[in-house]
Coordinates of C-alpha atoms in Angstrom, one line a residue:
X1 CA 85.7 79.0 66.7
X2 CA 82.5 80.6 68.0
X3 CA 81.9 82.2 64.6
X4 CA 81.9 78.6 63.2
X5 CA 79.2 77.5 65.6
X6 CA 81.4 75.8 68.1
X7 CA 80.5 76.4 71.8
X8 CA 83.4 78.2 73.3
X9 CA 83.5 78.7 77.1
X10 CA 83.9 82.2 78.6
X11 CA 87.1 82.5 80.5
X12 CA 89.5 84.7 82.4
X13 CA 93.2 84.7 82.8
X14 CA 94.4 85.1 86.4
X15 CA 97.7 85.8 88.1
X16 CA 98.5 85.1 91.8
X17 CA 96.3 87.2 94.0
X18 CA 93.6 87.8 91.4
X19 CA 90.0 86.8 92.4
X20 CA 88.0 84.8 89.9
X21 CA 84.6 86.1 88.9
X22 CA 83.2 83.1 87.1
X23 CA 80.9 81.0 89.3
X24 CA 81.2 77.1 89.3
X25 CA 81.0 74.8 87.5
X26 CA 84.3 75.9 86.0
X27 CA 87.5 74.3 84.6
X28 CA 90.7 75.7 86.1
X29 CA 93.9 75.0 84.3
X30 CA 97.5 76.3 84.0
X31 CA 97.9 78.7 81.1
X32 CA 101.2 77.1 80.0
X33 CA 100.7 73.4 80.6
X34 CA 99.5 70.5 78.4
X35 CA 98.0 67.0 78.7
X36 CA 95.6 68.0 81.6
X37 CA 98.5 68.6 84.1
X38 CA 97.1 70.8 86.9
X39 CA 93.6 70.8 85.4
X40 CA 90.6 70.6 87.8
X41 CA 86.8 70.6 87.3
X42 CA 85.4 72.8 90.1
X43 CA 81.7 72.1 90.9
X44 CA 81.4 74.3 94.0
X45 CA 83.0 77.4 95.4
X46 CA 84.5 75.5 98.4
X47 CA 86.9 73.7 95.9
X48 CA 88.1 76.9 94.1
X49 CA 91.1 77.6 96.3
X50 CA 92.6 74.1 96.1
X51 CA 92.1 74.0 92.3
X52 CA 93.8 77.4 91.9
X53 CA 96.7 76.3 94.1
X54 CA 97.1 73.1 92.0
X55 CA 97.1 75.1 88.7
X56 CA 99.5 77.7 90.0
X57 CA 102.0 74.9 90.8
X58 CA 102.3 74.4 87.0
X59 CA 102.2 78.0 85.7
X60 CA 102.3 81.7 86.8
X61 CA 99.1 82.3 85.0
X62 CA 95.8 80.3 85.3
X63 CA 92.8 80.1 83.0
X64 CA 89.4 79.8 84.6
X65 CA 86.7 78.8 82.0
X66 CA 83.0 78.2 82.4
X67 CA 82.3 74.4 82.2
X68 CA 80.3 73.4 79.1
X69 CA 79.1 69.8 79.2
X70 CA 79.4 68.7 75.6
X71 CA 80.3 65.0 75.8
X72 CA 83.5 63.9 74.1
X73 CA 86.5 66.1 73.9
X74 CA 88.3 66.4 70.5
X75 CA 91.6 68.0 69.9
X76 CA 93.2 69.2 66.7
X77 CA 96.4 71.0 66.3
X78 CA 96.1 74.2 64.2
X79 CA 98.7 76.4 62.6
X80 CA 98.5 79.5 60.5
X81 CA 100.1 79.2 57.0
X82 CA 100.0 82.3 54.8
X83 CA 97.1 83.7 56.7
X84 CA 95.0 80.5 56.5
X85 CA 94.2 78.1 59.4
X86 CA 95.5 74.6 58.7
X87 CA 94.4 71.5 60.7
X88 CA 97.2 69.1 61.5
X89 CA 96.6 65.4 61.0

């Protein structure tokens, strides 16, 4: 995605007990959840622990990503078919 010019946030995958290194604002989300379940926008360090707790209630791994303010979120399902990326309708 980044090679195509799309802004991609830096992120790190955490397990219970890991200490995040990315400073707010960040988005914290379960690694194996969908539809924004357990996702929190953290704007200050004081809210980090509560957001991690919420995310870990949905998954044993949590993704912490830098927050990039872009405007509207757009989703598109992608699969690999014969080595090519195919966008789903």
